[in-house]
Amino acid sequence: MSQPWWRSAVFYQVYVRSFADSNDDGVGDLPGITSRLGYLKELGVDALWLTPFYPSPQKDHGYDVADYFGVEPAYGTLADFDGLVARAHELRLKVLVDVVPNHTSDQHEWFKAALSSPDSPFRDRYHFADSKPDGSPPNNWTSSFGGPAWSREPGGDGWYLHLFAPEQPDLNWWNPEVPTEFERILKFWLDRGADGFRIDVASALFKRQDLADRPVIHDPVYGAPRLDSAFAIVDQPQLHDVYRGWRRLANGYEPDRVLVGEIFEPRRHAKYILPDQLHMAFALIHQPWDAALWRRSIEANRGALQGPGTEPTWTLANHDVVRPVTRLAGGAVGRARARAALLLLLGLPGQVFLYQGEELGLEEVNLPDSARQDPIFFRSEGRQAGRDGCRVPMPWHRGRPHAGFSTADPWLPVPVGWDSLAVDAQAGNGESMLSHFRRALAARKRLGAGLSDRLEWSRSAEGVLAYTRGRLAVACNFRSRPAKLEANGVLGLASDPLVSLRSGVLSLPPNSAAWLMRRR
Ligand code: GLC
């Protein structure tokens, strides 16, 4: 039986605001993405995930949605979306839309109606509640962006709940009108040609109904009082029925439409990645560069999934985390590790998500405070830098202002010298990160469906991970000194340049990886 298109696919996350700017206003847009689809095709990915492009006040850069049926004017129009999908499909690229069901913008018609009168029926679509007798917020929940999860209702006595910014009021999923509306939203985008959805904060939609305080416990190690993080506010069992409904809806389209949940913890994956619920969730490898830790994380993610043919969706980066090159030590060492990590993950059974700019080896940018825009920076009063550093616009052209992203000043400043990493600076250089990504993705495609999903770890020296999958053998040296492995086969096309194989001995320089094809 042939596999569905998404099994083993490589997805590429486009951060719409920062990918390509077609009208030189300093902000990326949908026509810009359409104009660069050829680049993504050549890179060798199978599908794109577009971050939210709906009309939005941009308090959390699109994750505060004012209208789920439209396009933010700065990003284009619905016709531009249609054009993007049509061109992507001509190139045989799939397109996933980001759906944000946990909260709306405070500028959404529903929230505005809810605030308009104490009797508004729209109030029940959000969580409004009264103060505690002492005048404090209804419970002690905190926002992921810092501070309490409750804000005072403008012009009223009560409070409303927001697990993120105050401009992102949480929806009340216990009200059946909310799930009904989201089925309508999904259908709208599926009918326009979307190939599926990335689901924002996918495990949080229903909050525990009693809105009870998180208990204060004493930390078992330090003895200090703290809020009990094991106390379940989200992950309510009712959510599974919602995803069953979404899966039924997706199953009504041909070929497969996919549902990818923003859920990271392996023990949660098991509850959601099921034949009648979500297709995928993210296996984000964020451990420090240590062979044993990476192996444990790979095994935990594989071990969590049940059912034949279900494999993790590997990822190193997204628009919320520090860029991997920087995380892995930065500079030349960080780049070498990121190259090796790519081979290690691309060899594994499962899907892969890449984040724009990973293929250029971009680093986290240390922006001046005056340029920062992330609500996390403001909510923490500057104590946390926030996520802008991984969202700096893509460098396209060497020698051009703002590395060719735009002639106007981009919404986040592009660092001086960033143009040396531009696409056109790397494309013709066989040793660049971009060429490495292209080769690795091409090699993976060539092996394709022929590879078995059976992974076996091979014995290897400490600090080296090695595994086989049928004819493919993958080895990755995490150490800062060279490693040698006995090997039988021929070097795969994707190996790091300084790797060598002589007389059955594979020599791996520090922080490098290789793919070997075993002789049949
Ligand atoms: C998700 C998004 C993040 C956003 C948050 C609130 O975690 O990835 O960017 O801030 O949800 O919508």
Short mmCIF file of C-alpha atoms and ligand atoms in Angstrom, two decimals:
data_model
loop_
_atom_site.label_atom_id
_atom_site.label_comp_id
_atom_site.label_asym_id
_atom_site.label_seq_id
_atom_site.Cartn_x
_atom_site.Cartn_y
_atom_site.Cartn_z
CA MET A 1 0.00 0.00 0.00
CA SER A 2 1.39 3.42 -0.82
CA GLN A 3 1.99 5.77 2.08
CA PRO A 4 -0.06 8.94 2.57
CA TRP A 5 1.84 12.01 1.34
CA TRP A 6 2.56 13.37 4.81
CA ARG A 7 4.27 10.27 6.19
CA SER A 8 8.02 11.00 6.18
CA ALA A 9 7.36 14.40 4.60
CA VAL A 10 9.60 17.41 5.25
CA PHE A 11 7.66 20.54 6.22
CA TYR A 12 9.04 24.07 6.16
CA GLN A 13 7.68 26.69 8.54
CA VAL A 14 7.24 30.11 6.95
CA TYR A 15 7.09 32.97 9.44
CA VAL A 16 4.96 35.11 7.15
CA ARG A 17 6.03 38.49 8.51
CA SER A 18 9.71 37.77 7.89
CA PHE A 19 9.94 35.54 4.84
CA ALA A 20 9.65 37.67 1.69
CA ASP A 21 8.37 41.18 1.12
CA SER A 22 6.85 41.76 -2.33
CA ASN A 23 5.89 45.42 -1.91
CA ASP A 24 8.89 46.78 -0.03
CA ASP A 25 7.01 47.95 3.04
CA GLY A 26 9.34 46.15 5.45
CA VAL A 27 6.87 43.36 6.26
CA GLY A 28 6.67 39.95 4.56
CA ASP A 29 3.49 39.05 2.70
CA LEU A 30 1.67 36.28 0.82
CA PRO A 31 2.69 37.37 -2.72
CA GLY A 32 6.29 37.42 -1.43
CA ILE A 33 5.93 33.79 -0.37
CA THR A 34 4.40 32.87 -3.74
CA SER A 35 7.37 34.44 -5.51
CA ARG A 36 9.74 32.24 -3.49
CA LEU A 37 8.00 28.90 -3.82
CA GLY A 38 10.55 27.89 -6.45
CA TYR A 39 13.26 28.35 -3.81
CA LEU A 40 11.43 26.01 -1.43
CA LYS A 41 10.88 23.46 -4.15
CA GLU A 42 14.57 23.52 -4.98
CA LEU A 43 15.43 23.20 -1.31
CA GLY A 44 13.56 19.90 -1.43
CA VAL A 45 10.72 20.27 1.07
CA ASP A 46 7.27 18.76 0.58
CA ALA A 47 5.02 21.19 2.41
CA LEU A 48 4.82 24.63 4.03
CA TRP A 49 3.26 25.72 7.29
CA LEU A 50 2.25 29.38 7.16
CA THR A 51 2.12 31.19 10.51
CA PRO A 52 -1.14 33.14 11.05
CA PHE A 53 -1.88 35.66 8.30
CA TYR A 54 -5.41 36.63 9.44
CA PRO A 55 -6.45 40.21 10.15
CA SER A 56 -4.87 40.95 13.50
CA PRO A 57 -3.79 43.88 15.65
CA GLN A 58 -0.42 42.04 15.75
CA LYS A 59 -0.08 42.17 19.52
CA ASP A 60 1.39 38.65 19.27
CA HIS A 61 2.20 38.86 15.56
CA GLY A 62 -0.85 37.17 14.19
CA TYR A 63 -1.59 34.81 17.09
CA ASP A 64 -4.20 37.37 18.11
CA VAL A 65 -6.81 36.79 15.42
CA ALA A 66 -9.50 39.40 14.77
CA ASP A 67 -11.19 37.55 11.88
CA TYR A 68 -10.64 33.87 11.06
CA PHE A 69 -12.02 34.22 7.53
CA GLY A 70 -9.74 36.86 6.10
CA VAL A 71 -6.19 37.99 5.39
CA GLU A 72 -4.32 40.76 7.19
CA PRO A 73 -4.19 43.68 4.69
CA ALA A 74 -0.43 44.09 5.23
CA TYR A 75 -0.02 40.45 4.09
CA GLY A 76 -2.38 40.57 1.10
CA THR A 77 -5.87 39.37 0.25
CA LEU A 78 -7.84 36.15 0.04
CA ALA A 79 -7.08 36.16 -3.69
CA ASP A 80 -3.36 36.22 -2.79
CA PHE A 81 -3.89 33.19 -0.57
CA ASP A 82 -5.65 31.41 -3.44
CA GLY A 83 -2.78 32.33 -5.77
CA LEU A 84 -0.22 31.02 -3.28
CA VAL A 85 -2.02 27.70 -2.88
CA ALA A 86 -2.54 27.31 -6.63
CA ARG A 87 1.15 27.90 -7.37
CA ALA A 88 2.24 25.64 -4.49
CA HIS A 89 0.03 22.86 -5.79
CA GLU A 90 1.42 23.27 -9.31
CA LEU A 91 4.84 22.71 -7.75
CA ARG A 92 3.47 19.78 -5.75
CA LEU A 93 3.97 21.55 -2.44
CA LYS A 94 1.31 21.28 0.27
CA VAL A 95 0.18 24.24 2.36
CA LEU A 96 -0.81 24.13 6.04
CA VAL A 97 -2.67 26.99 7.68
CA ASP A 98 -2.15 27.89 11.36
CA VAL A 99 -5.42 27.73 13.28
CA VAL A 100 -5.57 29.54 16.62
CA PRO A 101 -8.49 28.07 18.58
CA ASN A 102 -7.44 28.76 22.17
CA HIS A 103 -8.02 32.51 22.09
CA THR A 104 -9.07 35.33 19.80
CA SER A 105 -7.85 38.90 19.63
CA ASP A 106 -9.57 41.36 21.95
CA GLN A 107 -10.55 43.06 18.67
CA HIS A 108 -12.53 40.02 17.45
CA GLU A 109 -16.25 40.81 16.97
CA TRP A 110 -17.19 38.25 19.63
CA PHE A 111 -15.07 39.82 22.33
CA LYS A 112 -16.18 43.31 21.42
CA ALA A 113 -19.82 42.15 21.62
CA ALA A 114 -19.11 40.45 24.95
CA LEU A 115 -17.82 43.71 26.40
CA SER A 116 -20.70 45.74 25.00
CA SER A 117 -23.25 44.71 27.65
CA PRO A 118 -23.41 42.60 30.84
CA ASP A 119 -26.26 40.65 29.21
CA SER A 120 -24.49 39.93 25.94
CA PRO A 121 -24.83 36.24 24.96
CA PHE A 122 -21.25 36.51 23.66
CA ARG A 123 -19.90 36.71 27.20
CA ASP A 124 -20.30 32.97 27.56
CA ARG A 125 -17.91 32.42 24.64
CA TYR A 126 -15.05 33.66 26.89
CA HIS A 127 -14.19 33.19 30.55
CA PHE A 128 -15.46 36.10 32.59
CA ALA A 129 -15.44 35.77 36.37
CA ASP A 130 -15.76 37.82 39.55
CA SER A 131 -13.03 38.73 41.99
CA LYS A 132 -12.35 36.61 45.02
CA PRO A 133 -13.86 38.07 48.22
CA ASP A 134 -10.58 39.88 48.92
CA GLY A 135 -10.76 41.60 45.53
CA SER A 136 -8.00 39.53 43.92
CA PRO A 137 -8.37 37.75 40.52
CA PRO A 138 -10.72 34.73 40.30
CA ASN A 139 -7.84 32.27 40.68
CA ASN A 140 -4.05 32.13 40.85
CA TRP A 141 -3.36 31.00 37.27
CA THR A 142 -0.53 32.73 35.49
CA SER A 143 -0.07 33.79 31.88
CA SER A 144 2.62 32.08 29.80
CA PHE A 145 3.82 35.56 28.92
CA GLY A 146 4.23 36.55 32.58
CA GLY A 147 1.92 38.00 35.24
CA PRO A 148 -1.58 36.86 36.16
CA ALA A 149 -3.78 35.07 33.59
CA TRP A 150 -6.64 37.48 34.42
CA SER A 151 -7.16 41.10 33.46
CA ARG A 152 -9.83 43.51 34.57
CA GLU A 153 -12.70 43.75 32.17
CA PRO A 154 -12.59 47.23 30.58
CA GLY A 155 -15.43 49.28 32.04
CA GLY A 156 -16.73 46.37 34.16
CA ASP A 157 -16.18 44.90 37.62
CA GLY A 158 -15.10 41.43 36.62
CA TRP A 159 -12.09 39.76 35.06
CA TYR A 160 -11.43 37.80 31.89
CA LEU A 161 -9.01 34.94 31.37
CA HIS A 162 -5.98 35.02 29.03
CA LEU A 163 -3.33 32.32 29.21
CA PHE A 164 -1.19 34.55 26.94
CA ALA A 165 -1.32 38.35 26.45
CA PRO A 166 -4.29 40.39 27.77
CA GLU A 167 -5.08 41.13 24.11
CA GLN A 168 -5.67 37.37 23.61
CA PRO A 169 -8.77 36.46 25.64
CA ASP A 170 -9.25 32.68 25.99
CA LEU A 171 -12.31 31.15 24.41
CA ASN A 172 -14.73 29.09 26.46
CA TRP A 173 -14.77 25.72 24.70
CA TRP A 174 -17.46 24.43 27.05
CA ASN A 175 -19.89 26.62 25.10
CA PRO A 176 -20.94 24.49 22.08
CA GLU A 177 -21.06 27.55 19.82
CA VAL A 178 -17.26 27.74 20.00
CA PRO A 179 -16.52 24.24 18.61
CA THR A 180 -19.23 24.75 15.99
CA GLU A 181 -17.60 27.95 14.80
CA PHE A 182 -14.18 26.33 14.55
CA GLU A 183 -15.51 23.53 12.36
CA ARG A 184 -16.81 26.28 10.08
CA ILE A 185 -13.38 27.97 10.10
CA LEU A 186 -11.58 24.72 9.25
CA LYS A 187 -14.00 23.97 6.46
CA PHE A 188 -13.56 27.46 5.03
CA TRP A 189 -9.79 26.99 4.60
CA LEU A 190 -10.04 23.36 3.49
CA ASP A 191 -12.49 24.39 0.78
CA ARG A 192 -9.99 27.05 -0.33
CA GLY A 193 -7.36 24.38 -0.81
CA ALA A 194 -5.51 24.19 2.52
CA ASP A 195 -3.87 20.79 2.99
CA GLY A 196 -4.21 20.85 6.74
CA PHE A 197 -3.56 22.79 9.90
CA ARG A 198 -0.98 23.43 12.52
CA ILE A 199 -3.08 23.83 15.68
CA ASP A 200 -1.87 26.51 18.09
CA VAL A 201 -1.63 25.56 21.80
CA ALA A 202 -3.45 22.39 20.88
CA SER A 203 -3.89 20.84 24.32
CA ALA A 204 -5.27 23.91 26.08
CA LEU A 205 -8.68 24.62 24.58
CA PHE A 206 -10.83 23.42 27.46
CA LYS A 207 -9.83 24.77 30.86
CA ARG A 208 -10.79 22.86 33.99
CA GLN A 209 -14.37 23.82 34.51
CA ASP A 210 -14.18 24.72 38.19
CA LEU A 211 -11.43 27.29 37.52
CA ALA A 212 -9.89 26.11 40.79
CA ASP A 213 -6.69 27.60 42.20
CA ARG A 214 -3.50 25.77 41.46
CA PRO A 215 -2.45 24.28 44.79
CA VAL A 216 0.73 25.55 46.38
CA ILE A 217 3.13 22.69 47.09
CA HIS A 218 6.54 22.50 48.65
CA ASP A 219 9.21 21.76 46.10
CA PRO A 220 10.46 18.26 46.98
CA VAL A 221 14.10 19.25 46.42
CA TYR A 222 14.35 22.86 47.57
CA GLY A 223 11.45 22.88 50.01
CA ALA A 224 10.31 26.25 48.71
CA PRO A 225 6.60 26.83 48.13
CA ARG A 226 5.54 26.92 44.48
CA LEU A 227 2.46 26.37 42.31
CA ASP A 228 1.90 22.71 41.50
CA SER A 229 2.58 22.39 37.79
CA ALA A 230 1.13 18.85 37.75
CA PHE A 231 -2.33 20.20 38.58
CA ALA A 232 -4.19 19.90 35.28
CA ILE A 233 -5.64 23.16 34.04
CA VAL A 234 -5.68 22.02 30.42
CA ASP A 235 -5.65 18.59 28.66
CA GLN A 236 -9.30 18.08 29.55
CA PRO A 237 -10.79 14.81 28.23
CA GLN A 238 -13.52 16.66 26.26
CA LEU A 239 -10.87 17.92 23.86
CA HIS A 240 -10.50 14.48 22.31
CA ASP A 241 -14.03 14.63 20.96
CA VAL A 242 -13.26 17.95 19.31
CA TYR A 243 -10.27 16.42 17.54
CA ARG A 244 -12.32 13.39 16.55
CA GLY A 245 -14.72 15.79 14.87
CA TRP A 246 -11.87 17.64 13.15
CA ARG A 247 -10.43 14.35 11.94
CA ARG A 248 -13.80 13.33 10.51
CA LEU A 249 -13.95 16.67 8.73
CA ALA A 250 -10.40 16.28 7.37
CA ASN A 251 -11.17 12.72 6.28
CA GLY A 252 -13.91 14.08 4.03
CA TYR A 253 -11.23 15.48 1.69
CA GLU A 254 -8.91 13.71 -0.73
CA PRO A 255 -5.95 13.29 -0.58
CA ASP A 256 -5.28 13.40 3.17
CA ARG A 257 -5.63 16.71 4.99
CA VAL A 258 -3.46 16.74 8.11
CA LEU A 259 -3.77 18.00 11.68
CA VAL A 260 -0.53 18.89 13.47
CA GLY A 261 -0.89 19.81 17.12
CA GLU A 262 1.38 22.24 18.89
CA ILE A 263 2.13 19.76 21.66
CA PHE A 264 5.69 19.01 22.65
CA GLU A 265 5.79 16.59 25.55
CA PRO A 266 6.05 12.94 24.46
CA ARG A 267 3.72 11.75 27.23
CA ARG A 268 1.00 14.03 25.86
CA HIS A 269 1.61 12.90 22.27
CA ALA A 270 0.32 9.45 23.11
CA LYS A 271 -3.10 10.88 23.98
CA TYR A 272 -3.56 12.96 20.85
CA ILE A 273 -1.71 11.26 17.99
CA LEU A 274 -4.24 8.56 17.29
CA PRO A 275 -5.89 7.23 14.14
CA ASP A 276 -9.09 9.15 14.94
CA GLN A 277 -7.45 12.37 16.23
CA LEU A 278 -4.28 14.27 15.29
CA HIS A 279 -1.81 13.06 12.69
CA MET A 280 1.25 14.67 14.23
CA ALA A 281 2.70 16.79 17.02
CA PHE A 282 6.22 18.15 17.45
CA ALA A 283 9.14 16.10 18.73
CA LEU A 284 11.29 19.12 19.52
CA ILE A 285 14.87 18.17 20.33
CA HIS A 286 16.17 20.94 22.53
CA GLN A 287 18.64 19.09 24.72
CA PRO A 288 22.21 20.34 25.09
CA TRP A 289 24.68 18.78 22.63
CA ASP A 290 25.22 15.47 24.37
CA ALA A 291 24.91 12.07 22.71
CA ALA A 292 23.23 10.37 25.67
CA LEU A 293 20.65 13.14 26.10
CA TRP A 294 19.80 13.19 22.41
CA ARG A 295 19.42 9.45 22.31
CA ARG A 296 17.14 9.57 25.34
CA SER A 297 15.02 12.26 23.77
CA ILE A 298 14.76 10.37 20.47
CA GLU A 299 13.76 7.22 22.31
CA ALA A 300 11.24 9.02 24.51
CA ASN A 301 9.56 10.51 21.46
CA ARG A 302 9.49 7.22 19.58
CA GLY A 303 8.40 5.26 22.62
CA ALA A 304 5.45 7.55 23.32
CA LEU A 305 3.66 6.73 20.09
CA GLN A 306 1.38 3.82 19.70
CA GLY A 307 0.14 2.07 16.68
CA PRO A 308 1.83 0.74 13.60
CA GLY A 309 3.53 3.21 11.31
CA THR A 310 3.21 6.15 13.68
CA GLU A 311 6.51 7.97 13.92
CA PRO A 312 7.52 11.27 15.53
CA THR A 313 7.70 14.62 13.79
CA TRP A 314 11.26 15.77 14.41
CA THR A 315 12.06 19.41 14.81
CA LEU A 316 14.90 21.57 16.05
CA ALA A 317 13.47 25.03 15.59
CA ASN A 318 10.41 27.22 15.35
CA HIS A 319 9.49 30.88 15.82
CA ASP A 320 9.34 30.53 19.62
CA VAL A 321 12.77 29.08 20.42
CA VAL A 322 16.38 30.25 20.20
CA ARG A 323 17.91 29.35 16.82
CA PRO A 324 19.66 25.95 16.94
CA VAL A 325 23.07 27.20 15.74
CA THR A 326 23.12 29.56 18.72
CA ARG A 327 21.73 26.98 21.13
CA LEU A 328 24.41 24.53 20.07
CA ALA A 329 27.26 26.94 20.95
CA GLY A 330 27.07 29.51 18.13
CA GLY A 331 29.70 30.38 15.52
CA ALA A 332 31.57 27.69 13.62
CA VAL A 333 30.99 25.06 16.33
CA GLY A 334 27.26 25.77 16.44
CA ARG A 335 27.03 25.56 12.67
CA ALA A 336 28.93 22.25 12.55
CA ARG A 337 26.62 20.81 15.20
CA ALA A 338 23.52 22.03 13.40
CA ARG A 339 24.76 20.40 10.18
CA ALA A 340 25.37 17.14 11.98
CA ALA A 341 22.05 17.34 13.83
CA LEU A 342 20.23 17.69 10.53
CA LEU A 343 21.68 14.41 9.25
CA LEU A 344 20.97 12.67 12.53
CA LEU A 345 17.30 13.69 12.46
CA LEU A 346 16.71 13.33 8.72
CA GLY A 347 17.81 9.72 8.94
CA LEU A 348 15.20 8.86 11.56
CA PRO A 349 11.83 7.42 10.64
CA GLY A 350 9.13 10.07 10.79
CA GLN A 351 8.35 13.55 9.53
CA VAL A 352 10.58 16.61 9.87
CA PHE A 353 9.72 20.29 10.39
CA LEU A 354 12.29 22.92 9.43
CA TYR A 355 12.03 26.58 10.35
CA GLN A 356 12.85 29.28 7.82
CA GLY A 357 16.48 30.32 7.90
CA GLU A 358 17.64 27.05 9.46
CA GLU A 359 18.86 26.12 5.99
CA LEU A 360 21.04 29.26 6.01
CA GLY A 361 22.48 28.52 9.44
CA LEU A 362 21.05 31.77 10.80
CA GLU A 363 21.84 32.59 14.40
CA GLU A 364 19.67 34.17 17.05
CA VAL A 365 19.99 37.96 16.72
CA ASN A 366 20.67 40.01 19.80
CA LEU A 367 18.39 42.94 19.04
CA PRO A 368 18.57 46.27 20.82
CA ASP A 369 15.78 46.66 23.38
CA SER A 370 14.37 49.54 21.36
CA ALA A 371 13.69 47.16 18.45
CA ARG A 372 12.03 44.39 20.45
CA GLN A 373 8.35 43.70 19.84
CA ASP A 374 7.54 40.42 21.55
CA PRO A 375 4.90 40.75 24.31
CA ILE A 376 7.09 38.50 26.47
CA PHE A 377 9.72 41.26 26.54
CA PHE A 378 7.16 43.84 27.66
CA ARG A 379 5.24 41.62 30.11
CA SER A 380 8.48 40.65 31.84
CA GLU A 381 9.59 44.30 31.93
CA GLY A 382 12.64 43.41 29.90
CA ARG A 383 13.77 40.56 32.15
CA GLN A 384 13.18 38.12 29.29
CA ALA A 385 14.42 39.04 25.83
CA GLY A 386 11.53 37.25 24.15
CA ARG A 387 11.41 35.62 20.75
CA ASP A 388 12.22 38.39 18.27
CA GLY A 389 15.80 37.15 17.85
CA CYS A 390 14.68 34.12 15.83
CA ARG A 391 12.16 36.11 13.78
CA VAL A 392 14.51 38.53 11.99
CA PRO A 393 13.72 38.73 8.24
CA MET A 394 15.31 36.32 5.76
CA PRO A 395 18.46 37.49 4.00
CA TRP A 396 18.00 36.97 0.25
CA HIS A 397 20.70 39.02 -1.48
CA ARG A 398 24.32 39.78 -0.78
CA GLY A 399 25.33 43.43 -0.94
CA ARG A 400 21.81 44.84 -0.85
CA PRO A 401 20.32 46.98 1.94
CA HIS A 402 18.66 44.85 4.62
CA ALA A 403 20.16 41.80 2.90
CA GLY A 404 17.61 42.17 0.11
CA PHE A 405 14.54 41.52 2.24
CA SER A 406 13.09 44.95 1.54
CA THR A 407 14.19 48.42 0.49
CA ALA A 408 12.29 49.95 3.43
CA ASP A 409 13.44 49.37 7.01
CA PRO A 410 12.18 45.88 7.94
CA TRP A 411 9.90 45.47 10.96
CA LEU A 412 12.87 44.00 12.85
CA PRO A 413 16.32 45.30 11.92
CA VAL A 414 18.54 42.99 9.86
CA PRO A 415 22.04 42.92 11.42
CA VAL A 416 25.03 44.33 9.59
CA GLY A 417 26.88 41.57 7.76
CA TRP A 418 23.83 39.31 7.69
CA ASP A 419 23.91 39.51 3.88
CA SER A 420 26.95 37.22 3.83
CA LEU A 421 24.48 34.49 4.83
CA ALA A 422 22.01 35.42 2.09
CA VAL A 423 20.46 32.82 -0.14
CA ASP A 424 22.31 34.05 -3.23
CA ALA A 425 25.59 34.11 -1.30
CA GLN A 426 25.21 30.47 -0.29
CA ALA A 427 23.50 28.98 -3.33
CA GLY A 428 26.59 28.67 -5.50
CA ASN A 429 28.90 27.49 -2.73
CA GLY A 430 28.99 23.72 -2.39
CA GLU A 431 30.22 23.94 1.19
CA SER A 432 27.53 26.28 2.46
CA MET A 433 24.82 25.33 4.92
CA LEU A 434 22.24 25.80 2.17
CA SER A 435 24.02 23.31 -0.10
CA HIS A 436 24.25 20.87 2.81
CA PHE A 437 20.49 21.11 3.38
CA ARG A 438 19.77 20.66 -0.32
CA ARG A 439 22.00 17.60 -0.54
CA ALA A 440 20.61 16.07 2.64
CA LEU A 441 16.99 16.58 1.60
CA ALA A 442 17.71 15.21 -1.87
CA ALA A 443 19.42 12.15 -0.40
CA ARG A 444 16.48 11.53 1.91
CA LYS A 445 14.07 11.86 -0.98
CA ARG A 446 16.09 9.43 -3.06
CA LEU A 447 15.98 6.82 -0.30
CA GLY A 448 12.33 7.63 0.16
CA ALA A 449 9.74 5.05 0.89
CA GLY A 450 12.25 2.24 0.35
CA LEU A 451 13.59 2.66 3.88
CA SER A 452 12.29 0.53 6.68
CA ASP A 453 10.96 2.19 9.84
CA ARG A 454 12.93 -0.27 11.97
CA LEU A 455 15.66 1.63 13.72
CA GLU A 456 18.47 -0.17 15.43
CA TRP A 457 21.10 1.53 17.53
CA SER A 458 24.61 0.37 16.75
CA ARG A 459 27.34 -0.01 19.30
CA SER A 460 29.56 3.04 19.29
CA ALA A 461 32.08 4.91 21.41
CA GLU A 462 30.87 7.25 24.11
CA GLY A 463 29.79 10.54 22.60
CA VAL A 464 28.89 8.97 19.28
CA LEU A 465 25.40 7.97 18.19
CA ALA A 466 24.99 5.45 15.42
CA TYR A 467 21.95 3.68 14.07
CA THR A 468 20.80 1.73 11.07
CA ARG A 469 17.55 1.70 9.17
CA GLY A 470 17.77 -1.05 6.63
CA ARG A 471 20.53 -0.11 4.19
CA LEU A 472 21.06 3.31 5.70
CA ALA A 473 23.56 3.74 8.52
CA VAL A 474 23.84 7.08 10.29
CA ALA A 475 26.61 8.14 12.66
CA CYS A 476 26.98 11.39 14.53
CA ASN A 477 29.97 12.47 16.56
CA PHE A 478 28.97 14.75 19.42
CA ARG A 479 32.51 14.99 20.79
CA SER A 480 35.00 17.79 20.35
CA ARG A 481 37.58 15.26 19.19
CA PRO A 482 37.51 12.94 16.20
CA ALA A 483 35.91 9.52 16.33
CA LYS A 484 36.49 6.37 14.35
CA LEU A 485 33.92 3.67 13.67
CA GLU A 486 34.11 0.40 11.88
CA ALA A 487 31.86 0.69 8.90
CA ASN A 488 30.93 -1.24 5.87
CA GLY A 489 29.36 0.54 2.96
CA VAL A 490 29.75 3.65 0.89
CA LEU A 491 29.42 7.21 2.03
CA GLY A 492 26.00 8.70 1.38
CA LEU A 493 25.83 11.96 -0.51
CA ALA A 494 24.74 13.89 2.53
CA SER A 495 27.78 13.45 4.73
CA ASP A 496 29.79 16.31 6.19
CA PRO A 497 32.67 17.29 3.89
CA LEU A 498 35.56 16.22 6.13
CA VAL A 499 34.19 12.77 6.88
CA SER A 500 36.21 9.96 5.32
CA LEU A 501 35.84 6.23 4.88
CA ARG A 502 38.94 4.16 4.26
CA SER A 503 39.51 0.41 4.60
CA GLY A 504 36.29 -0.07 6.51
CA VAL A 505 36.97 2.72 9.02
CA LEU A 506 34.77 5.78 9.15
CA SER A 507 36.54 8.89 10.48
CA LEU A 508 34.27 11.55 11.87
CA PRO A 509 35.75 14.95 12.76
CA PRO A 510 34.39 16.65 15.89
CA ASN A 511 30.69 17.63 15.61
CA SER A 512 30.04 15.85 12.35
CA ALA A 513 27.76 13.19 10.95
CA ALA A 514 27.64 10.80 8.03
CA TRP A 515 25.20 8.73 6.09
CA LEU A 516 26.46 5.38 4.82
CA MET A 517 24.68 3.15 2.38
CA ARG A 518 25.37 -0.46 3.13
CA ARG A 519 26.05 -2.75 0.23
CA ARG A 520 23.17 -5.08 -0.49
C1 GLC B 1 1.94 29.34 20.37
C2 GLC B 1 2.67 30.10 19.29
C3 GLC B 1 3.26 31.34 19.88
C4 GLC B 1 2.14 32.19 20.43
C5 GLC B 1 1.28 31.40 21.42
C6 GLC B 1 0.00 32.10 21.70
O1 GLC B 1 2.78 28.85 21.34
O2 GLC B 1 3.63 29.28 18.69
O3 GLC B 1 4.02 32.06 18.96
O4 GLC B 1 2.67 33.30 21.08
O5 GLC B 1 0.94 30.14 20.89
O6 GLC B 1 -0.84 32.06 20.59
#
